[in-house]
Amino acid sequence: MAGRGTDKRHGEWLDNQDVCQILNISPRTLQTLRQNGTLAYSQIEHKVYYKPEDVERIIPLVEDKRKEAWKGGGI
């Protein structure tokens, strides 16, 4: 497996922590995105990985949900 310090934008898979930081979401919200089929993932042993292009694809969806929460008075 490639070293952790390599550039992840060039096809390397992202882990939970990476995706939470990119999307600015909690681990629980990330789990929900996996469970409801919004975000594809692969699991190797007990570790979950995501393709960068799949994460980029849902950025607008996550931002829209955040805007809806603000309009509704919740966060």
C-alpha angles and dihedrals in degrees: 000000000000120000118269093242095065122111106272095199092075101073101294115135122250126227130219094272093050092050094046089053094046094049095033092231136131123257088249092056089049089052090053091051089054094045096049093047096248093122123038118220144171126221124211112187101317098331123098123215134189133200111243091229091056091052092048090050093060098045092096091048093052091047091050091051090050091052091049091052091052092049091049093053094248129098 
